[in-house]
Coordinates of C-alpha atoms and ligand atoms in Angstrom, one line a residue:
M1 CA 24.1 -10.3 27.1
T2 CA 23.7 -11.0 23.1
L3 CA 24.9 -9.1 20.2
Q4 CA 22.9 -9.6 16.7
H5 CA 23.6 -7.9 13.8
S6 CA 21.1 -7.4 10.8
D7 CA 21.7 -5.4 7.6
V8 CA 18.8 -3.3 7.9
L9 CA 16.5 -2.8 10.9
I10 CA 12.8 -1.6 10.3
I11 CA 11.3 0.2 13.6
G12 CA 7.6 -0.3 12.8
G13 CA 5.6 -3.0 11.2
G14 CA 2.9 -1.1 9.3
M15 CA 2.2 -1.1 6.0
V16 CA 5.7 1.2 5.5
G17 CA 8.4 -0.9 7.5
L18 CA 6.5 -4.2 5.6
C19 CA 6.6 -3.4 2.1
I20 CA 10.1 -1.8 2.9
A21 CA 11.3 -5.4 4.0
H22 CA 9.3 -6.9 1.0
Q23 CA 11.1 -4.3 -1.7
L24 CA 14.3 -4.6 0.1
L25 CA 13.8 -8.5 -0.7
E26 CA 12.7 -8.0 -4.0
R27 CA 15.4 -5.8 -5.2
G28 CA 18.0 -7.9 -3.9
M29 CA 19.3 -5.1 -1.9
T30 CA 19.8 -7.5 1.4
K31 CA 18.6 -10.8 3.0
S32 CA 19.4 -9.6 6.3
V33 CA 16.4 -7.7 7.7
T34 CA 15.1 -7.5 11.5
L35 CA 11.6 -6.0 11.8
L36 CA 10.9 -4.7 15.6
D37 CA 7.3 -3.6 16.8
K38 CA 6.6 -2.9 20.2
E39 CA 3.3 -4.7 19.9
S40 CA 2.5 -8.6 20.4
E41 CA 0.9 -8.2 17.1
L42 CA 1.2 -5.9 13.6
G43 CA -1.8 -4.1 12.8
R44 CA -2.7 -2.9 16.5
H45 CA -2.2 0.5 14.7
S46 CA -3.0 2.9 11.6
S47 CA -2.3 0.0 9.3
G48 CA -5.1 -2.5 10.8
R49 CA -7.6 0.0 12.0
N50 CA -7.9 2.2 8.6
S51 CA -11.1 2.0 5.8
G52 CA -9.5 0.0 3.9
V53 CA -9.6 2.5 0.7
L54 CA -7.3 1.8 -2.0
H55 CA -7.3 6.0 -3.4
A56 CA -7.1 6.3 -7.0
G57 CA -5.1 9.1 -6.8
L58 CA -7.8 11.8 -7.3
Y59 CA -7.1 14.5 -4.4
Y60 CA -3.3 15.0 -4.6
K61 CA -1.4 17.6 -6.6
P62 CA -0.1 16.3 -9.3
E63 CA 3.3 17.6 -8.1
S64 CA 3.3 16.0 -4.4
V65 CA 4.7 12.7 -3.3
K66 CA 1.5 11.5 -2.9
A67 CA 0.6 11.5 -6.3
Q68 CA 3.6 10.4 -7.3
V69 CA 3.1 7.2 -5.8
C70 CA -0.7 6.5 -5.4
V71 CA -1.6 5.7 -8.3
T72 CA 0.6 3.0 -9.1
G73 CA 1.1 1.9 -5.4
A74 CA -3.0 1.1 -5.6
Q75 CA -2.4 -0.7 -8.6
R76 CA 0.3 -2.7 -7.2
L77 CA -1.1 -3.3 -3.5
R78 CA -4.6 -4.3 -5.5
A79 CA -3.0 -6.7 -7.4
W80 CA -1.0 -8.3 -4.6
V81 CA -4.4 -8.7 -3.5
E82 CA -5.6 -10.2 -6.1
E83 CA -3.4 -12.9 -7.2
R84 CA -4.1 -14.0 -2.9
G85 CA -7.6 -14.1 -3.2
L86 CA -8.1 -12.0 -0.4
P87 CA -11.2 -10.1 0.1
I88 CA -11.4 -6.9 -2.0
N89 CA -14.7 -4.9 -3.4
P90 CA -13.6 -3.3 -6.8
C91 CA -17.0 -0.8 -6.2
G92 CA -15.4 2.3 -7.1
K93 CA -16.4 4.9 -5.3
V94 CA -18.8 8.1 -6.3
I95 CA -17.6 12.2 -4.9
V96 CA -20.9 14.4 -4.5
P97 CA -21.0 18.0 -3.4
P98 CA -22.8 18.4 -0.5
R99 CA -23.4 22.0 -0.9
P100 CA -23.7 23.7 -4.4
D101 CA -21.1 26.4 -3.8
L102 CA -18.8 23.1 -4.0
D103 CA -19.3 22.2 -7.3
S104 CA -16.6 23.5 -8.9
Q105 CA -14.3 21.6 -6.7
L106 CA -16.0 18.3 -9.0
D107 CA -13.8 20.0 -12.0
V108 CA -10.5 20.4 -9.5
L109 CA -10.7 16.5 -8.5
A110 CA -11.5 15.8 -12.4
E111 CA -8.3 17.5 -13.7
R112 CA -6.4 16.7 -10.7
G113 CA -7.2 12.5 -11.1
R114 CA -6.4 12.9 -14.6
A115 CA -2.9 14.6 -14.0
N116 CA -2.1 11.8 -11.9
G117 CA -3.2 8.7 -14.3
A118 CA -6.2 7.9 -12.5
V119 CA -9.3 7.1 -14.4
V120 CA -12.2 9.8 -13.4
E121 CA -15.9 10.6 -15.1
L122 CA -18.1 14.0 -14.4
L123 CA -22.0 12.2 -13.7
D124 CA -25.4 14.0 -14.5
E125 CA -28.1 13.5 -11.7
S126 CA -29.3 10.3 -13.2
Q127 CA -26.0 8.5 -14.0
L128 CA -25.0 9.2 -10.1
R129 CA -28.7 7.3 -9.2
E130 CA -27.9 4.6 -11.6
L131 CA -25.1 3.6 -9.3
I132 CA -26.2 5.0 -6.1
P133 CA -30.3 5.3 -6.4
E134 CA -30.7 7.4 -2.9
A135 CA -27.5 9.6 -3.1
R136 CA -27.8 13.2 -3.6
S137 CA -25.7 15.9 -5.2
A138 CA -25.7 19.3 -4.3
S139 CA -25.2 20.6 -7.4
G140 CA -26.8 17.6 -9.6
R141 CA -23.0 16.8 -10.8
A142 CA -20.6 14.1 -9.4
L143 CA -17.2 12.6 -9.7
W144 CA -17.2 8.9 -10.6
S145 CA -13.8 7.1 -9.6
P146 CA -14.1 3.3 -11.0
N147 CA -10.7 2.2 -10.3
T148 CA -11.2 2.8 -6.4
A149 CA -11.7 -0.4 -4.7
V150 CA -12.1 -1.5 -0.5
V151 CA -9.6 -4.3 0.7
K152 CA -9.7 -5.6 4.2
P153 CA -6.5 -3.9 5.6
I154 CA -5.4 -6.7 8.8
T155 CA -6.1 -9.5 6.4
V156 CA -3.2 -7.5 4.2
V157 CA -1.1 -6.5 7.1
Q158 CA -1.2 -10.0 8.0
R159 CA -0.6 -11.8 4.6
L160 CA 2.6 -9.5 4.2
K161 CA 4.0 -10.9 7.4
Q162 CA 3.9 -14.4 7.3
E163 CA 5.3 -14.3 3.4
L164 CA 8.1 -12.1 4.7
Q165 CA 8.7 -14.3 7.8
E166 CA 8.5 -17.4 5.4
R167 CA 11.3 -15.4 3.0
G168 CA 13.6 -14.6 6.1
V169 CA 12.7 -11.4 7.6
R170 CA 13.0 -11.8 11.4
F171 CA 10.3 -10.4 13.6
L172 CA 10.7 -9.3 16.7
N173 CA 7.3 -8.4 18.4
G174 CA 6.4 -7.1 22.0
Q175 CA 9.5 -5.1 22.1
Q176 CA 9.0 -2.0 24.5
G177 CA 11.7 -0.2 26.4
W178 CA 14.3 0.0 24.1
T179 CA 17.4 2.4 23.8
A180 CA 18.5 3.9 20.2
K181 CA 22.2 4.5 19.9
P182 CA 22.6 5.9 16.9
E183 CA 26.0 6.9 17.5
H184 CA 26.9 3.0 17.9
Q185 CA 24.7 1.8 14.9
H186 CA 22.4 -0.4 17.6
L187 CA 19.8 -0.6 19.8
L188 CA 19.5 -1.6 23.2
L189 CA 16.9 -3.8 23.6
A190 CA 14.9 -4.4 27.2
D191 CA 16.4 -7.8 27.5
G192 CA 20.1 -6.8 27.3
T193 CA 20.3 -7.7 23.2
T194 CA 22.1 -5.7 20.8
L195 CA 20.8 -4.9 17.8
H196 CA 23.3 -4.3 15.5
Y197 CA 22.7 -2.4 11.8
N198 CA 24.0 -0.9 9.0
H199 CA 20.9 1.0 8.0
L200 CA 18.0 1.6 10.4
F201 CA 14.2 2.8 8.8
N202 CA 11.5 4.4 11.3
C203 CA 8.3 3.8 10.0
A204 CA 6.9 3.5 13.5
G205 CA 3.8 5.6 12.5
L206 CA 2.2 7.7 15.6
Q207 CA 5.7 7.6 17.4
A208 CA 7.7 8.2 14.3
D209 CA 8.4 11.6 15.6
R210 CA 9.3 10.4 19.1
V211 CA 11.7 7.7 17.7
A212 CA 13.5 9.7 15.2
R213 CA 14.6 12.6 18.5
P214 CA 17.1 10.4 19.6
F215 CA 18.9 10.3 16.1
G216 CA 18.8 14.4 15.8
V217 CA 16.1 14.3 13.0
G218 CA 12.9 16.7 12.8
R219 CA 13.2 18.1 16.1
Q220 CA 10.9 20.9 14.5
F221 CA 7.9 18.5 13.9
T222 CA 5.6 16.8 16.6
L223 CA 2.8 14.6 15.5
L224 CA -1.2 15.5 16.4
P225 CA -3.4 12.9 16.5
F226 CA -6.9 13.0 14.9
K227 CA -9.5 10.1 16.4
G228 CA -11.3 8.3 13.8
L229 CA -14.9 7.0 15.1
Y230 CA -16.7 4.8 12.7
W231 CA -20.1 4.1 12.6
Q232 CA -22.2 1.6 10.1
L233 CA -26.0 1.1 8.9
K234 CA -27.5 -1.3 10.8
K235 CA -28.1 -5.1 8.8
D236 CA -31.5 -3.9 8.6
C237 CA -31.2 -0.7 6.9
A238 CA -32.7 -0.8 3.3
I239 CA -30.2 2.1 2.5
R240 CA -27.1 0.0 0.7
P241 CA -24.6 2.2 -1.0
R242 CA -22.9 -0.4 -3.6
C243 CA -20.0 1.8 -4.2
N244 CA -18.1 4.0 -1.6
L245 CA -19.8 8.1 -1.5
Y246 CA -17.8 10.8 -0.4
P247 CA -18.2 14.2 -0.1
V248 CA -16.4 17.3 -1.9
P249 CA -13.4 17.6 0.3
D250 CA -11.9 20.8 1.5
L251 CA -8.5 20.6 0.2
N252 CA -6.8 22.5 2.1
V253 CA -7.4 20.2 5.2
P254 CA -5.7 17.0 5.5
F255 CA -9.2 15.3 5.9
L256 CA -11.7 13.1 3.6
G257 CA -14.7 14.2 5.5
V258 CA -17.0 11.7 6.7
H259 CA -18.1 8.9 4.1
F260 CA -20.0 5.4 3.1
T261 CA -17.7 2.4 2.4
P262 CA -19.2 -0.8 1.5
S263 CA -16.8 -3.7 3.5
A264 CA -14.3 -5.7 1.2
D265 CA -16.5 -9.0 1.9
S266 CA -19.4 -8.2 -0.6
G267 CA -21.1 -5.6 1.4
A268 CA -21.8 -7.1 4.1
V269 CA -21.3 -4.2 6.2
V270 CA -21.4 -0.6 5.2
S271 CA -19.7 1.7 7.5
I272 CA -19.8 5.4 8.2
G273 CA -16.8 7.6 9.0
P274 CA -13.6 8.4 10.1
T275 CA -14.4 11.1 11.7
A276 CA -11.5 13.8 12.7
T277 CA -11.5 15.0 16.4
P278 CA -8.2 15.6 18.6
A279 CA -7.9 12.9 20.3
W280 CA -6.3 12.9 23.9
G281 CA -3.5 10.5 23.4
R282 CA -1.9 9.4 20.2
E283 CA -3.3 5.3 21.3
N284 CA -6.6 6.8 23.0
Y285 CA -8.0 4.4 20.9
R286 CA -11.3 4.3 23.9
G287 CA -12.2 6.4 26.7
F288 CA -9.3 6.4 29.3
Q289 CA -7.0 4.2 27.3
A290 CA -3.1 5.8 27.0
V291 CA -3.9 9.4 27.7
E292 CA -1.6 11.9 27.6
P293 CA -2.6 14.7 29.2
S294 CA 1.0 17.3 28.6
M295 CA 0.8 16.5 24.8
A296 CA -3.3 16.6 24.6
A297 CA -3.1 20.5 26.5
S298 CA 0.1 21.4 24.4
N299 CA -2.0 20.3 21.3
L300 CA -5.1 21.8 22.0
A301 CA -3.0 25.1 21.9
V302 CA -1.4 24.5 18.8
L303 CA -4.8 23.9 17.0
A304 CA -6.6 26.7 19.0
R305 CA -3.9 29.1 17.5
Q306 CA -4.3 27.2 13.9
Y307 CA -8.0 28.4 14.4
L308 CA -7.7 31.9 15.7
Q309 CA -5.1 32.7 12.7
N310 CA -7.5 30.3 10.3
R311 CA -4.2 28.7 9.0
G312 CA -4.8 26.3 5.2
G313 CA -8.6 27.6 5.9
F314 CA -8.2 25.1 9.4
R315 CA -11.6 27.1 10.7
R316 CA -14.0 25.5 8.4
Y317 CA -12.3 22.2 9.2
V318 CA -13.2 22.8 13.0
H319 CA -16.5 24.2 12.0
E320 CA -17.5 21.2 9.9
Q321 CA -15.7 18.1 10.7
A322 CA -13.9 18.6 14.2
F323 CA -17.6 17.6 16.1
L324 CA -18.7 15.4 14.1
A325 CA -17.9 12.6 16.9
L326 CA -21.4 14.2 18.1
P327 CA -23.9 11.5 16.4
P328 CA -26.4 14.4 15.1
L329 CA -23.4 16.4 13.9
L330 CA -22.4 13.0 12.5
L331 CA -26.1 12.4 11.3
R332 CA -26.6 15.7 9.6
A333 CA -22.9 14.8 7.3
A334 CA -24.5 11.6 6.2
Q335 CA -27.8 12.8 5.6
Q336 CA -26.2 15.4 2.9
Q337 CA -24.8 12.7 0.9
I338 CA -27.8 10.2 1.6
P339 CA -31.1 12.8 3.0
A340 CA -32.8 9.6 3.9
I341 CA -30.6 8.4 6.4
R342 CA -32.3 8.4 9.7
A343 CA -30.7 8.2 13.4
E344 CA -32.1 4.9 13.7
H345 CA -30.5 3.6 11.1
L346 CA -27.3 3.8 12.3
E347 CA -24.6 2.2 14.8
L348 CA -21.3 2.7 16.7
S349 CA -19.0 0.4 15.1
S350 CA -16.0 -0.9 17.1
K351 CA -13.8 0.0 14.2
V352 CA -11.8 3.2 15.6
G353 CA -8.4 5.1 13.9
I354 CA -6.1 7.5 15.1
R355 CA -4.1 9.4 12.1
S356 CA -1.5 11.2 13.3
Q357 CA -0.6 14.4 11.2
L358 CA 2.5 15.9 11.7
F359 CA 2.6 19.6 12.8
N360 CA 5.5 21.7 11.3
R361 CA 6.5 24.2 14.6
N362 CA 9.0 26.4 12.1
T363 CA 6.2 27.2 9.4
Q364 CA 3.3 26.7 11.9
R365 CA 1.3 24.7 9.5
L366 CA 0.7 21.2 9.1
E367 CA 2.5 18.6 6.7
D368 CA 0.5 17.6 4.2
D369 CA 2.7 15.7 1.9
F370 CA 4.4 12.2 3.3
L371 CA 8.0 13.5 5.4
C372 CA 11.1 10.9 4.9
L373 CA 14.5 12.5 6.3
P374 CA 17.9 11.2 6.7
G375 CA 19.5 10.9 9.6
P376 CA 22.9 8.6 10.7
A377 CA 22.7 5.6 9.2
S378 CA 19.0 5.6 9.6
T379 CA 16.1 6.8 7.6
H380 CA 12.9 8.3 9.2
V381 CA 9.6 8.2 7.4
L382 CA 7.5 11.1 9.4
N383 CA 4.5 11.6 7.6
A384 CA 2.5 8.5 6.6
I385 CA -0.7 10.2 6.6
S386 CA -3.4 8.4 4.1
P387 CA -3.1 7.0 1.5
A388 CA 0.3 5.8 2.9
F389 CA -1.9 2.6 2.8
T390 CA -3.0 2.5 -0.5
A391 CA 0.6 3.7 -2.0
S392 CA 3.0 1.1 0.5
F393 CA 4.7 -0.7 -1.9
A394 CA 5.4 2.5 -4.6
L395 CA 6.1 4.6 -1.3
A396 CA 8.4 2.0 -0.2
D397 CA 10.3 1.8 -3.7
L398 CA 10.4 6.0 -3.7
I399 CA 12.2 5.3 -0.1
L400 CA 14.4 3.0 -0.8
D401 CA 15.7 4.8 -4.0
T402 CA 16.3 8.0 -1.9
A403 CA 18.3 5.9 0.9
E404 CA 20.1 3.5 -1.3
P405 CA 23.2 5.4 -2.0
G406 CA 23.8 6.2 1.4
M407 CA 22.6 2.5 2.9
N408 CA 26.0 0.9 3.1
L409 CA 24.9 -2.6 3.0
S410 CA 27.6 -5.7 4.0
Ligands
LIG501 C1 -8.9 5.8 10.4 C2 -8.3 5.8 9.7 C3 -8.7 5.8 8.0 C4 -7.6 5.8 7.0 N1 -8.3 5.4 5.7 C5 -7.0 5.3 4.9 C6 -7.6 4.6 3.5 O1 -8.6 4.4 3.4 N2 -6.8 4.4 2.3 C7 -5.5 4.6 3.0 O2 -4.9 4.4 1.6 N3 -4.8 4.9 3.7 C8 -6.1 5.4 4.9 N4 -5.7 5.5 6.5 C9 -4.2 5.7 6.7 C10 -3.1 4.8 6.7 O3 -3.9 3.8 7.5 C11 -1.6 5.3 7.0 O4 -1.3 5.9 6.2 C12 -0.9 4.2 7.4 O5 -1.6 2.4 7.3 C13 0.3 4.1 7.7 O6 0.9 2.9 7.9 P1 2.5 2.8 8.8 O7 3.1 1.9 8.6 O8 3.4 4.6 8.5 O9 1.8 2.9 10.4 P2 1.2 2.2 11.5 O10 0.2 1.0 10.8 O11 0.8 2.8 12.5 O12 2.8 1.1 11.7 C14 3.4 1.5 12.6 C15 4.1 0.4 13.6 O13 4.8 1.0 14.6 C16 4.9 0.4 15.8 N5 5.3 1.1 16.5 C17 5.6 2.9 16.8 N6 5.8 3.3 17.6 C18 7.1 2.0 18.4 C19 8.5 1.9 19.2 N7 8.6 3.0 20.2 N8 8.7 0.6 18.4 C20 8.7 -0.4 18.4 N9 7.7 -0.3 17.1 C21 6.9 1.0 17.6 C22 3.4 0.3 16.1 O14 3.3 -0.6 16.8 C23 3.0 0.0 14.6 O15 3.0 -1.7 14.5 C24 -6.2 6.1 7.6 C25 -5.7 6.5 8.6 C26 -6.8 6.1 9.5 C27 -5.9 6.4 11.0

């Protein structure tokens, strides 16, 4: 049995955990950092499976934490990717209303974008067609975000890990079955090793609420998993949008609607998705893999209540997005943006992700913003939803600013 010590122990090596490690070093707060992950390789969950879109900051209410970190986070991650010559497609993004009654939302998004410091421009139909000739706007207007870019998420995760390792961060991968002992500030690993820390960051993504529980943190929250499937345009399809194409979203629900995203490596693949269908388990990426029947049953009960009470316009999400995993409905959603798309143009992509959406049992609402809670000698990042990948460097700084006064590093 061995005893090891780190100033900081991070649970979870997605972008949030990696960026916290990075900023701890950059800010000179400590060099003694251990990052522990249950998987043998990083990037197996959201940070390696997302759309790779560096969001420009249009969607978020100006007073939200998302708004506070998205624009600068996107600029920092983009610069980091470009400095290293990693794949990036600086193609921009167009948002179109799929129905005429959603036209006024373009003005809301433009206003929010400007308030958040993003560059946005309203387009007429001919300007839209210059960007994507096949695209359609139900109202004739569209919104252009020139600073949206696409990167390859898994490449970003792997490179960041490699650099942190070279700078002395200790990675413990494949660590399952550990036990937290918050009262002693240590984790007991399955092989009997005791990992002592001065401060712990819980960045466990889809499992963050479960990791928080022994610390007595966030008991009113539970995570609802939503599966995101992607389709892609077949190689021989002549329609190839060269920039991102998104529908105007329902700003009351946390999903942006299925969208067209060219890949980071010069438009080789155009994906369509992700869908947002309740998943049968937090890591239920395929078939019956990692199904959690009791969690699925209680989540469905929560969602049914949300539907009946129509909290936050939840019924509209169900009608418009919950069944998009069904190919005819996905096709219809895609055709609202590009009418010439046909079923024979689409094939299912191997890419699939699961979004963790935090539900607050006390308020009976889905949490819309990032949520970070303090615990004993620890900090718990409970709702690192989109755009946490985009914002990760700036979000890490914000988390450290809040945690630093109580961190008690040696
Ligand atoms: C389909 C999809 C599309 C998205 N598109 C975008 C996008 O285009 N742009 C954007 O900005 N954001 C997007 N997001 C959101 C973004 O991916 C996430 O906000 C972000 O990756 C969250 O990072 P994270 O580090 O919190 O979580 P994760 O990447 O999930 O990392 C958590 C880590 O914790 C580890 N872990 C979990 N439990 C334990 C445990 N008990 N012990 C040890 N380790 C544990 C996991 O193995 C994992 O490595 C998307 C998400 C999805 C699912």
